[in-house]
């Protein structure tokens, strides 16, 4: 079963804190960075679900995989 938007936002808020701690810097919506999963360059989609129209390669938190990943990960199906 999929989570509600409110539950997703709360989960992203928590996972963002963990990611910021690991990166040693804060991240905001559409900040440039590298995908924690594959290392490909992209921009963080903190406010959306990885489909932000203004971001070419969205880096987003996937509840399906339980990790930060990017659209390139989705299309290439990297492990």
GROMACS .gro file of C-alpha atoms in nm:
model
   79
    1UNK     CA    1   0.000   0.000   0.000
    2UNK     CA    2   0.128   0.346  -0.086
    3UNK     CA    3   0.174   0.614   0.177
    4UNK     CA    4  -0.021   0.939   0.181
    5UNK     CA    5   0.143   1.259   0.063
    6UNK     CA    6   0.171   1.373   0.426
    7UNK     CA    7   0.348   1.050   0.528
    8UNK     CA    8   0.579   1.076   0.226
    9UNK     CA    9   0.667   1.438   0.312
   10UNK     CA   10   0.745   1.341   0.672
   11UNK     CA   11   0.959   1.049   0.557
   12UNK     CA   12   1.151   1.272   0.313
   13UNK     CA   13   1.202   1.528   0.588
   14UNK     CA   14   1.365   1.259   0.806
   15UNK     CA   15   1.569   1.104   0.523
   16UNK     CA   16   1.684   1.449   0.414
   17UNK     CA   17   1.831   1.511   0.761
   18UNK     CA   18   2.016   1.179   0.739
   19UNK     CA   19   2.143   1.261   0.388
   20UNK     CA   20   2.251   1.611   0.488
   21UNK     CA   21   2.446   1.465   0.780
   22UNK     CA   22   2.616   1.216   0.547
   23UNK     CA   23   2.697   1.488   0.291
   24UNK     CA   24   2.808   1.738   0.554
   25UNK     CA   25   2.592   2.011   0.400
   26UNK     CA   26   2.231   2.111   0.368
   27UNK     CA   27   2.030   2.041   0.055
   28UNK     CA   28   1.731   2.227  -0.083
   29UNK     CA   29   1.487   2.165  -0.365
   30UNK     CA   30   1.665   2.177  -0.704
   31UNK     CA   31   2.016   2.199  -0.551
   32UNK     CA   32   2.275   2.037  -0.774
   33UNK     CA   33   2.443   1.722  -0.653
   34UNK     CA   34   2.532   1.363  -0.725
   35UNK     CA   35   2.296   1.070  -0.682
   36UNK     CA   36   2.384   0.878  -0.365
   37UNK     CA   37   2.298   0.553  -0.547
   38UNK     CA   38   2.478   0.580  -0.883
   39UNK     CA   39   2.682   0.901  -0.860
   40UNK     CA   40   2.523   1.058  -1.167
   41UNK     CA   41   2.483   1.437  -1.166
   42UNK     CA   42   2.135   1.578  -1.102
   43UNK     CA   43   1.924   1.806  -0.889
   44UNK     CA   44   1.742   1.721  -0.569
   45UNK     CA   45   1.364   1.702  -0.592
   46UNK     CA   46   1.277   1.758  -0.228
   47UNK     CA   47   0.926   1.894  -0.289
   48UNK     CA   48   0.812   1.633  -0.539
   49UNK     CA   49   0.821   1.268  -0.618
   50UNK     CA   50   1.107   1.268  -0.867
   51UNK     CA   51   0.910   1.411  -1.157
   52UNK     CA   52   0.980   1.784  -1.119
   53UNK     CA   53   0.931   1.939  -1.466
   54UNK     CA   54   1.206   2.195  -1.408
   55UNK     CA   55   1.469   1.931  -1.321
   56UNK     CA   56   1.631   1.716  -1.589
   57UNK     CA   57   1.764   1.438  -1.365
   58UNK     CA   58   1.573   1.441  -1.037
   59UNK     CA   59   1.737   1.296  -0.728
   60UNK     CA   60   1.455   1.190  -0.498
   61UNK     CA   61   1.374   0.956  -0.211
   62UNK     CA   62   1.213   0.635  -0.330
   63UNK     CA   63   0.989   0.456  -0.083
   64UNK     CA   64   0.978   0.158  -0.319
   65UNK     CA   65   1.354   0.103  -0.282
   66UNK     CA   66   1.397   0.279   0.054
   67UNK     CA   67   1.682   0.499  -0.073
   68UNK     CA   68   1.780   0.818  -0.251
   69UNK     CA   69   1.807   0.757  -0.625
   70UNK     CA   70   1.768   0.945  -0.950
   71UNK     CA   71   1.574   0.917  -1.275
   72UNK     CA   72   1.884   0.769  -1.442
   73UNK     CA   73   1.872   0.490  -1.183
   74UNK     CA   74   1.508   0.430  -1.277
   75UNK     CA   75   1.576   0.419  -1.651
   76UNK     CA   76   1.893   0.213  -1.634
   77UNK     CA   77   1.759  -0.007  -1.353
   78UNK     CA   78   2.095   0.006  -1.175
   79UNK     CA   79   2.115  -0.233  -0.884
   0.00000   0.00000   0.00000
